[in-house]
């Protein structure tokens, strides 16, 4: 049974691709079909907890000194500074998901994916790197418009970033184990599902 083989060897699944290509949509479909087989890592943050947030559940709440130390020690797979706070994914948080017997889905940017590749401890967990492409640029733009979440400014940033993703993929196709072109959603989902359950 595919679900048994998934359980016996949980792996990180790194999803890359431009904003609006359908990463969240594909992850949502997978979580709906196999809710118990997939998990997400808990991020670290230096921001203060909001009411009701629990350490180790919503985030690992850490100080700036701690997160800087983790970065130096190679314990963080990716970090981003949003306004004055750091956010990031640690190797340990991914390992906690794998140890619970679940695949760990990670959706990161180019810099994050590159850092992951250079982290020997993370690579030892045999991550699957998947690149999701749009059928073309116009379709990507119309999906982002259709989602109705973007201001003209954020739209321009996402479309500019999509060119950087395209360039990155073209220059490094071997960086990825698989590439899926998300044209027809059902076809793309089937491909995605087959890769992960293989
Ligand atoms: N194959 C498809 N055909 C048509 N529309 C699609 C397809 N896949 C996704 N969409 C739609 O495109 C929009 C963008 O998809 P989604 O939000 O999943 O992208 P994303 O890659 O997760 O973006 P972000 O990185 O910004 O979170 C959504 O409105 C979604 O319903």
PDB file of C-alpha atoms and ligand atoms in Angstrom:
ATOM      1  CA  UNK A   1       0.000   0.000   0.000  1.00  0.00           C
ATOM      2  CA  UNK A   2       1.387   3.413  -0.856  1.00  0.00           C
ATOM      3  CA  UNK A   3       0.273   4.905   2.454  1.00  0.00           C
ATOM      4  CA  UNK A   4       2.281   2.288   4.388  1.00  0.00           C
ATOM      5  CA  UNK A   5       5.423   2.970   2.410  1.00  0.00           C
ATOM      6  CA  UNK A   6       4.953   6.697   3.042  1.00  0.00           C
ATOM      7  CA  UNK A   7       4.669   6.073   6.753  1.00  0.00           C
ATOM      8  CA  UNK A   8       7.768   3.883   6.870  1.00  0.00           C
ATOM      9  CA  UNK A   9      10.068   6.517   5.353  1.00  0.00           C
ATOM     10  CA  UNK A  10       8.910  10.051   6.011  1.00  0.00           C
ATOM     11  CA  UNK A  11      10.852  12.665   4.062  1.00  0.00           C
ATOM     12  CA  UNK A  12      10.889  16.438   3.726  1.00  0.00           C
ATOM     13  CA  UNK A  13       9.133  17.698   0.590  1.00  0.00           C
ATOM     14  CA  UNK A  14      10.511  21.042  -0.561  1.00  0.00           C
ATOM     15  CA  UNK A  15       8.124  22.872  -2.876  1.00  0.00           C
ATOM     16  CA  UNK A  16       9.438  25.723  -4.983  1.00  0.00           C
ATOM     17  CA  UNK A  17       7.901  27.939  -7.613  1.00  0.00           C
ATOM     18  CA  UNK A  18       6.599  31.445  -8.183  1.00  0.00           C
ATOM     19  CA  UNK A  19       3.818  33.037  -6.200  1.00  0.00           C
ATOM     20  CA  UNK A  20       0.433  32.145  -7.679  1.00  0.00           C
ATOM     21  CA  UNK A  21       1.609  28.956  -9.380  1.00  0.00           C
ATOM     22  CA  UNK A  22      -0.604  26.793  -7.148  1.00  0.00           C
ATOM     23  CA  UNK A  23       1.685  25.458  -4.384  1.00  0.00           C
ATOM     24  CA  UNK A  24      -0.862  26.050  -1.596  1.00  0.00           C
ATOM     25  CA  UNK A  25      -3.624  24.617  -3.762  1.00  0.00           C
ATOM     26  CA  UNK A  26      -1.677  21.384  -4.375  1.00  0.00           C
ATOM     27  CA  UNK A  27      -0.675  21.098  -0.707  1.00  0.00           C
ATOM     28  CA  UNK A  28      -4.307  21.667   0.316  1.00  0.00           C
ATOM     29  CA  UNK A  29      -5.485  18.851  -1.970  1.00  0.00           C
ATOM     30  CA  UNK A  30      -2.841  16.503  -0.565  1.00  0.00           C
ATOM     31  CA  UNK A  31      -3.689  17.343   3.043  1.00  0.00           C
ATOM     32  CA  UNK A  32      -7.362  16.783   2.303  1.00  0.00           C
ATOM     33  CA  UNK A  33      -6.754  13.363   0.763  1.00  0.00           C
ATOM     34  CA  UNK A  34      -4.106  12.205   3.269  1.00  0.00           C
ATOM     35  CA  UNK A  35      -4.518  14.337   6.388  1.00  0.00           C
ATOM     36  CA  UNK A  36      -2.563  12.001   8.648  1.00  0.00           C
ATOM     37  CA  UNK A  37       0.483  11.537   6.434  1.00  0.00           C
ATOM     38  CA  UNK A  38       1.750  15.095   6.185  1.00  0.00           C
ATOM     39  CA  UNK A  39       2.832  17.748   8.631  1.00  0.00           C
ATOM     40  CA  UNK A  40       4.334  21.204   8.765  1.00  0.00           C
ATOM     41  CA  UNK A  41       7.282  22.213  10.875  1.00  0.00           C
ATOM     42  CA  UNK A  42       6.863  24.748  13.687  1.00  0.00           C
ATOM     43  CA  UNK A  43       8.772  27.942  12.850  1.00  0.00           C
ATOM     44  CA  UNK A  44      11.064  29.912  15.135  1.00  0.00           C
ATOM     45  CA  UNK A  45      10.358  33.584  15.688  1.00  0.00           C
ATOM     46  CA  UNK A  46      11.788  36.441  17.718  1.00  0.00           C
ATOM     47  CA  UNK A  47       8.424  38.203  17.945  1.00  0.00           C
ATOM     48  CA  UNK A  48       6.535  38.168  21.258  1.00  0.00           C
ATOM     49  CA  UNK A  49       3.782  35.557  21.589  1.00  0.00           C
ATOM     50  CA  UNK A  50       0.227  36.751  21.073  1.00  0.00           C
ATOM     51  CA  UNK A  51      -2.475  35.846  23.591  1.00  0.00           C
ATOM     52  CA  UNK A  52      -3.190  32.117  23.431  1.00  0.00           C
ATOM     53  CA  UNK A  53      -0.069  31.230  21.399  1.00  0.00           C
ATOM     54  CA  UNK A  54       1.929  28.330  22.806  1.00  0.00           C
ATOM     55  CA  UNK A  55       5.696  27.880  22.611  1.00  0.00           C
ATOM     56  CA  UNK A  56       6.548  24.818  20.504  1.00  0.00           C
ATOM     57  CA  UNK A  57       3.035  24.680  19.061  1.00  0.00           C
ATOM     58  CA  UNK A  58       2.393  27.960  17.229  1.00  0.00           C
ATOM     59  CA  UNK A  59       6.074  28.923  17.104  1.00  0.00           C
ATOM     60  CA  UNK A  60       9.276  28.367  18.996  1.00  0.00           C
ATOM     61  CA  UNK A  61       9.632  31.782  20.614  1.00  0.00           C
ATOM     62  CA  UNK A  62      13.322  32.690  20.863  1.00  0.00           C
ATOM     63  CA  UNK A  63      15.489  35.754  21.401  1.00  0.00           C
ATOM     64  CA  UNK A  64      17.420  37.422  18.610  1.00  0.00           C
ATOM     65  CA  UNK A  65      20.702  36.205  20.201  1.00  0.00           C
ATOM     66  CA  UNK A  66      19.435  32.620  20.207  1.00  0.00           C
ATOM     67  CA  UNK A  67      18.345  32.670  16.568  1.00  0.00           C
ATOM     68  CA  UNK A  68      21.622  34.305  15.511  1.00  0.00           C
ATOM     69  CA  UNK A  69      23.502  31.566  17.349  1.00  0.00           C
ATOM     70  CA  UNK A  70      21.409  28.880  15.608  1.00  0.00           C
ATOM     71  CA  UNK A  71      22.146  30.470  12.207  1.00  0.00           C
ATOM     72  CA  UNK A  72      25.878  30.485  12.997  1.00  0.00           C
ATOM     73  CA  UNK A  73      25.744  26.844  14.083  1.00  0.00           C
ATOM     74  CA  UNK A  74      23.967  25.799  10.860  1.00  0.00           C
ATOM     75  CA  UNK A  75      20.800  24.824  12.718  1.00  0.00           C
ATOM     76  CA  UNK A  76      18.487  27.057  10.658  1.00  0.00           C
ATOM     77  CA  UNK A  77      17.419  26.017   7.166  1.00  0.00           C
ATOM     78  CA  UNK A  78      16.085  29.436   6.264  1.00  0.00           C
ATOM     79  CA  UNK A  79      15.439  32.712   7.983  1.00  0.00           C
ATOM     80  CA  UNK A  80      13.697  35.900   6.964  1.00  0.00           C
ATOM     81  CA  UNK A  81      13.551  39.255   8.676  1.00  0.00           C
ATOM     82  CA  UNK A  82      10.070  40.760   8.576  1.00  0.00           C
ATOM     83  CA  UNK A  83      10.140  44.328   9.859  1.00  0.00           C
ATOM     84  CA  UNK A  84      12.096  43.951  13.110  1.00  0.00           C
ATOM     85  CA  UNK A  85      11.577  40.243  13.736  1.00  0.00           C
ATOM     86  CA  UNK A  86      13.265  37.089  12.515  1.00  0.00           C
ATOM     87  CA  UNK A  87      11.303  34.046  11.374  1.00  0.00           C
ATOM     88  CA  UNK A  88      12.804  30.745  10.294  1.00  0.00           C
ATOM     89  CA  UNK A  89      12.700  26.993   9.914  1.00  0.00           C
ATOM     90  CA  UNK A  90      15.135  24.855  11.873  1.00  0.00           C
ATOM     91  CA  UNK A  91      16.507  21.420  11.027  1.00  0.00           C
ATOM     92  CA  UNK A  92      15.203  20.263  14.401  1.00  0.00           C
ATOM     93  CA  UNK A  93      11.624  21.376  13.667  1.00  0.00           C
ATOM     94  CA  UNK A  94      11.640  19.399  10.413  1.00  0.00           C
ATOM     95  CA  UNK A  95      13.117  16.373  12.196  1.00  0.00           C
ATOM     96  CA  UNK A  96      10.332  16.526  14.803  1.00  0.00           C
ATOM     97  CA  UNK A  97       7.733  16.123  12.033  1.00  0.00           C
ATOM     98  CA  UNK A  98       9.668  13.228  10.458  1.00  0.00           C
ATOM     99  CA  UNK A  99      10.064  11.550  13.864  1.00  0.00           C
ATOM    100  CA  UNK A 100       6.290  11.687  14.310  1.00  0.00           C
ATOM    101  CA  UNK A 101       6.108   9.489  11.188  1.00  0.00           C
ATOM    102  CA  UNK A 102       4.898  12.211   8.822  1.00  0.00           C
ATOM    103  CA  UNK A 103       6.260  13.736   5.657  1.00  0.00           C
ATOM    104  CA  UNK A 104       7.218  17.372   6.237  1.00  0.00           C
ATOM    105  CA  UNK A 105       6.058  19.855   3.615  1.00  0.00           C
ATOM    106  CA  UNK A 106       8.232  22.951   3.254  1.00  0.00           C
ATOM    107  CA  UNK A 107       7.374  25.879   0.964  1.00  0.00           C
ATOM    108  CA  UNK A 108      10.407  28.192   0.677  1.00  0.00           C
ATOM    109  CA  UNK A 109      12.030  30.834  -1.521  1.00  0.00           C
ATOM    110  CA  UNK A 110      15.158  30.457  -3.680  1.00  0.00           C
ATOM    111  CA  UNK A 111      17.507  31.462  -0.895  1.00  0.00           C
ATOM    112  CA  UNK A 112      15.883  29.038   1.539  1.00  0.00           C
ATOM    113  CA  UNK A 113      16.047  26.157  -0.915  1.00  0.00           C
ATOM    114  CA  UNK A 114      19.728  26.873  -1.617  1.00  0.00           C
ATOM    115  CA  UNK A 115      20.537  26.917   2.104  1.00  0.00           C
ATOM    116  CA  UNK A 116      18.709  23.610   2.526  1.00  0.00           C
ATOM    117  CA  UNK A 117      20.802  21.974  -0.192  1.00  0.00           C
ATOM    118  CA  UNK A 118      23.987  22.994   1.568  1.00  0.00           C
ATOM    119  CA  UNK A 119      22.889  21.656   4.971  1.00  0.00           C
ATOM    120  CA  UNK A 120      24.339  18.141   5.284  1.00  0.00           C
ATOM    121  CA  UNK A 121      22.158  17.164   8.243  1.00  0.00           C
ATOM    122  CA  UNK A 122      19.007  18.190   6.379  1.00  0.00           C
ATOM    123  CA  UNK A 123      20.115  16.476   3.145  1.00  0.00           C
ATOM    124  CA  UNK A 124      20.650  13.260   5.140  1.00  0.00           C
ATOM    125  CA  UNK A 125      16.862  13.108   5.580  1.00  0.00           C
ATOM    126  CA  UNK A 126      16.572  12.625   1.788  1.00  0.00           C
ATOM    127  CA  UNK A 127      14.368  15.593   0.897  1.00  0.00           C
ATOM    128  CA  UNK A 128      12.457  15.622  -2.385  1.00  0.00           C
ATOM    129  CA  UNK A 129      12.879  18.945  -4.228  1.00  0.00           C
ATOM    130  CA  UNK A 130       9.929  19.745  -6.516  1.00  0.00           C
ATOM    131  CA  UNK A 131       9.640  22.773  -8.805  1.00  0.00           C
ATOM    132  CA  UNK A 132       6.137  23.887  -9.811  1.00  0.00           C
ATOM    133  CA  UNK A 133       5.941  25.903 -13.046  1.00  0.00           C
ATOM    134  CA  UNK A 134       3.003  27.830 -14.501  1.00  0.00           C
ATOM    135  CA  UNK A 135       1.998  26.959 -18.093  1.00  0.00           C
ATOM    136  CA  UNK A 136       3.044  30.507 -19.024  1.00  0.00           C
ATOM    137  CA  UNK A 137       3.530  33.978 -17.618  1.00  0.00           C
ATOM    138  CA  UNK A 138       0.092  35.303 -18.684  1.00  0.00           C
ATOM    139  CA  UNK A 139      -1.658  32.445 -16.913  1.00  0.00           C
ATOM    140  CA  UNK A 140       0.374  33.126 -13.760  1.00  0.00           C
ATOM    141  CA  UNK A 141      -0.651  36.772 -13.864  1.00  0.00           C
ATOM    142  CA  UNK A 142      -4.322  35.905 -14.344  1.00  0.00           C
ATOM    143  CA  UNK A 143      -4.239  33.411 -11.424  1.00  0.00           C
ATOM    144  CA  UNK A 144      -2.757  36.043  -9.152  1.00  0.00           C
ATOM    145  CA  UNK A 145      -5.401  38.534 -10.317  1.00  0.00           C
ATOM    146  CA  UNK A 146      -8.123  35.898  -9.866  1.00  0.00           C
ATOM    147  CA  UNK A 147      -6.994  35.140  -6.304  1.00  0.00           C
ATOM    148  CA  UNK A 148      -7.854  38.725  -5.439  1.00  0.00           C
ATOM    149  CA  UNK A 149      -5.231  38.965  -2.694  1.00  0.00           C
ATOM    150  CA  UNK A 150      -2.750  41.352  -4.267  1.00  0.00           C
ATOM    151  CA  UNK A 151      -2.341  45.114  -4.395  1.00  0.00           C
ATOM    152  CA  UNK A 152      -0.818  46.525  -7.622  1.00  0.00           C
ATOM    153  CA  UNK A 153       2.493  46.822  -5.725  1.00  0.00           C
ATOM    154  CA  UNK A 154       2.559  43.272  -4.350  1.00  0.00           C
ATOM    155  CA  UNK A 155       1.445  41.977  -7.742  1.00  0.00           C
ATOM    156  CA  UNK A 156       4.388  43.731  -9.430  1.00  0.00           C
ATOM    157  CA  UNK A 157       6.810  42.231  -6.854  1.00  0.00           C
ATOM    158  CA  UNK A 158       5.406  38.718  -7.347  1.00  0.00           C
ATOM    159  CA  UNK A 159       5.567  38.942 -11.126  1.00  0.00           C
ATOM    160  CA  UNK A 160       9.142  40.248 -10.987  1.00  0.00           C
ATOM    161  CA  UNK A 161      10.045  37.418  -8.583  1.00  0.00           C
ATOM    162  CA  UNK A 162       8.477  34.922 -10.984  1.00  0.00           C
ATOM    163  CA  UNK A 163      11.068  35.917 -13.598  1.00  0.00           C
ATOM    164  CA  UNK A 164      13.807  35.238 -11.031  1.00  0.00           C
ATOM    165  CA  UNK A 165      12.269  31.794 -10.336  1.00  0.00           C
ATOM    166  CA  UNK A 166      12.133  31.045 -14.046  1.00  0.00           C
ATOM    167  CA  UNK A 167      15.772  32.044 -14.463  1.00  0.00           C
ATOM    168  CA  UNK A 168      16.797  30.009 -11.416  1.00  0.00           C
ATOM    169  CA  UNK A 169      15.042  26.892 -12.701  1.00  0.00           C
ATOM    170  CA  UNK A 170      16.477  27.261 -16.217  1.00  0.00           C
ATOM    171  CA  UNK A 171      20.018  27.682 -14.868  1.00  0.00           C
ATOM    172  CA  UNK A 172      19.704  24.866 -12.303  1.00  0.00           C
ATOM    173  CA  UNK A 173      17.281  22.210 -13.566  1.00  0.00           C
ATOM    174  CA  UNK A 174      19.362  19.521 -11.832  1.00  0.00           C
ATOM    175  CA  UNK A 175      18.693  21.234  -8.497  1.00  0.00           C
ATOM    176  CA  UNK A 176      15.258  19.570  -8.577  1.00  0.00           C
ATOM    177  CA  UNK A 177      14.222  15.935  -8.395  1.00  0.00           C
ATOM    178  CA  UNK A 178      10.968  16.732 -10.212  1.00  0.00           C
ATOM    179  CA  UNK A 179       9.265  19.508 -12.099  1.00  0.00           C
ATOM    180  CA  UNK A 180       5.496  19.757 -12.426  1.00  0.00           C
ATOM    181  CA  UNK A 181       3.800  22.130 -14.857  1.00  0.00           C
ATOM    182  CA  UNK A 182       0.565  23.167 -13.157  1.00  0.00           C
ATOM    183  CA  UNK A 183      -1.650  23.641 -16.206  1.00  0.00           C
ATOM    184  CA  UNK A 184      -4.662  21.389 -15.656  1.00  0.00           C
ATOM    185  CA  UNK A 185      -5.019  21.161 -11.873  1.00  0.00           C
ATOM    186  CA  UNK A 186      -6.194  17.535 -11.687  1.00  0.00           C
ATOM    187  CA  UNK A 187      -3.307  16.371 -13.901  1.00  0.00           C
ATOM    188  CA  UNK A 188      -0.765  18.354 -11.863  1.00  0.00           C
ATOM    189  CA  UNK A 189      -2.174  17.000  -8.602  1.00  0.00           C
ATOM    190  CA  UNK A 190      -1.993  13.422  -9.835  1.00  0.00           C
ATOM    191  CA  UNK A 191       1.656  13.927 -10.782  1.00  0.00           C
ATOM    192  CA  UNK A 192       2.397  15.545  -7.408  1.00  0.00           C
ATOM    193  CA  UNK A 193       0.658  12.774  -5.489  1.00  0.00           C
ATOM    194  CA  UNK A 194       2.413  10.031  -7.477  1.00  0.00           C
ATOM    195  CA  UNK A 195       5.848  11.552  -6.821  1.00  0.00           C
ATOM    196  CA  UNK A 196       5.237  11.697  -3.098  1.00  0.00           C
ATOM    197  CA  UNK A 197       3.587   8.313  -2.723  1.00  0.00           C
ATOM    198  CA  UNK A 198       6.009   6.468  -5.018  1.00  0.00           C
TER     199      UNK A 198
HETATM  200  N1  LIG B   1      -4.133  24.470 -12.354  1.00  0.00           N
HETATM  201  C1  LIG B   1      -4.796  25.574 -12.009  1.00  0.00           C
HETATM  202  N2  LIG B   1      -5.659  26.123 -12.876  1.00  0.00           N
HETATM  203  C2  LIG B   1      -6.318  27.269 -12.563  1.00  0.00           C
HETATM  204  N3  LIG B   1      -6.195  27.943 -11.397  1.00  0.00           N
HETATM  205  C3  LIG B   1      -5.338  27.443 -10.490  1.00  0.00           C
HETATM  206  C4  LIG B   1      -4.596  26.235 -10.728  1.00  0.00           C
HETATM  207  N4  LIG B   1      -3.827  25.993  -9.647  1.00  0.00           N
HETATM  208  C5  LIG B   1      -4.078  26.985  -8.768  1.00  0.00           C
HETATM  209  N5  LIG B   1      -4.998  27.852  -9.257  1.00  0.00           N
HETATM  210  C6  LIG B   1      -5.500  29.090  -8.636  1.00  0.00           C
HETATM  211  O1  LIG B   1      -4.446  30.049  -8.734  1.00  0.00           O
HETATM  212  C7  LIG B   1      -4.416  30.884  -7.569  1.00  0.00           C
HETATM  213  C8  LIG B   1      -3.025  30.822  -6.947  1.00  0.00           C
HETATM  214  O2  LIG B   1      -2.818  29.531  -6.356  1.00  0.00           O
HETATM  215  P1  LIG B   1      -2.088  29.353  -4.934  1.00  0.00           P
HETATM  216  O3  LIG B   1      -2.603  30.367  -3.987  1.00  0.00           O
HETATM  217  O4  LIG B   1      -2.201  27.912  -4.595  1.00  0.00           O
HETATM  218  O5  LIG B   1      -0.584  29.713  -5.352  1.00  0.00           O
HETATM  219  P2  LIG B   1       0.779  29.665  -4.481  1.00  0.00           P
HETATM  220  O6  LIG B   1       1.824  29.120  -5.379  1.00  0.00           O
HETATM  221  O7  LIG B   1       0.533  28.964  -3.208  1.00  0.00           O
HETATM  222  O8  LIG B   1       1.040  31.198  -4.215  1.00  0.00           O
HETATM  223  P3  LIG B   1       1.869  31.912  -2.992  1.00  0.00           P
HETATM  224  O9  LIG B   1       3.288  31.488  -3.148  1.00  0.00           O
HETATM  225  O10 LIG B   1       1.649  33.376  -3.274  1.00  0.00           O
HETATM  226  O11 LIG B   1       1.235  31.463  -1.713  1.00  0.00           O
HETATM  227  C9  LIG B   1      -5.521  30.392  -6.648  1.00  0.00           C
HETATM  228  O12 LIG B   1      -6.643  31.243  -6.792  1.00  0.00           O
HETATM  229  C10 LIG B   1      -5.814  28.972  -7.149  1.00  0.00           C
HETATM  230  O13 LIG B   1      -7.155  28.603  -6.926  1.00  0.00           O
END
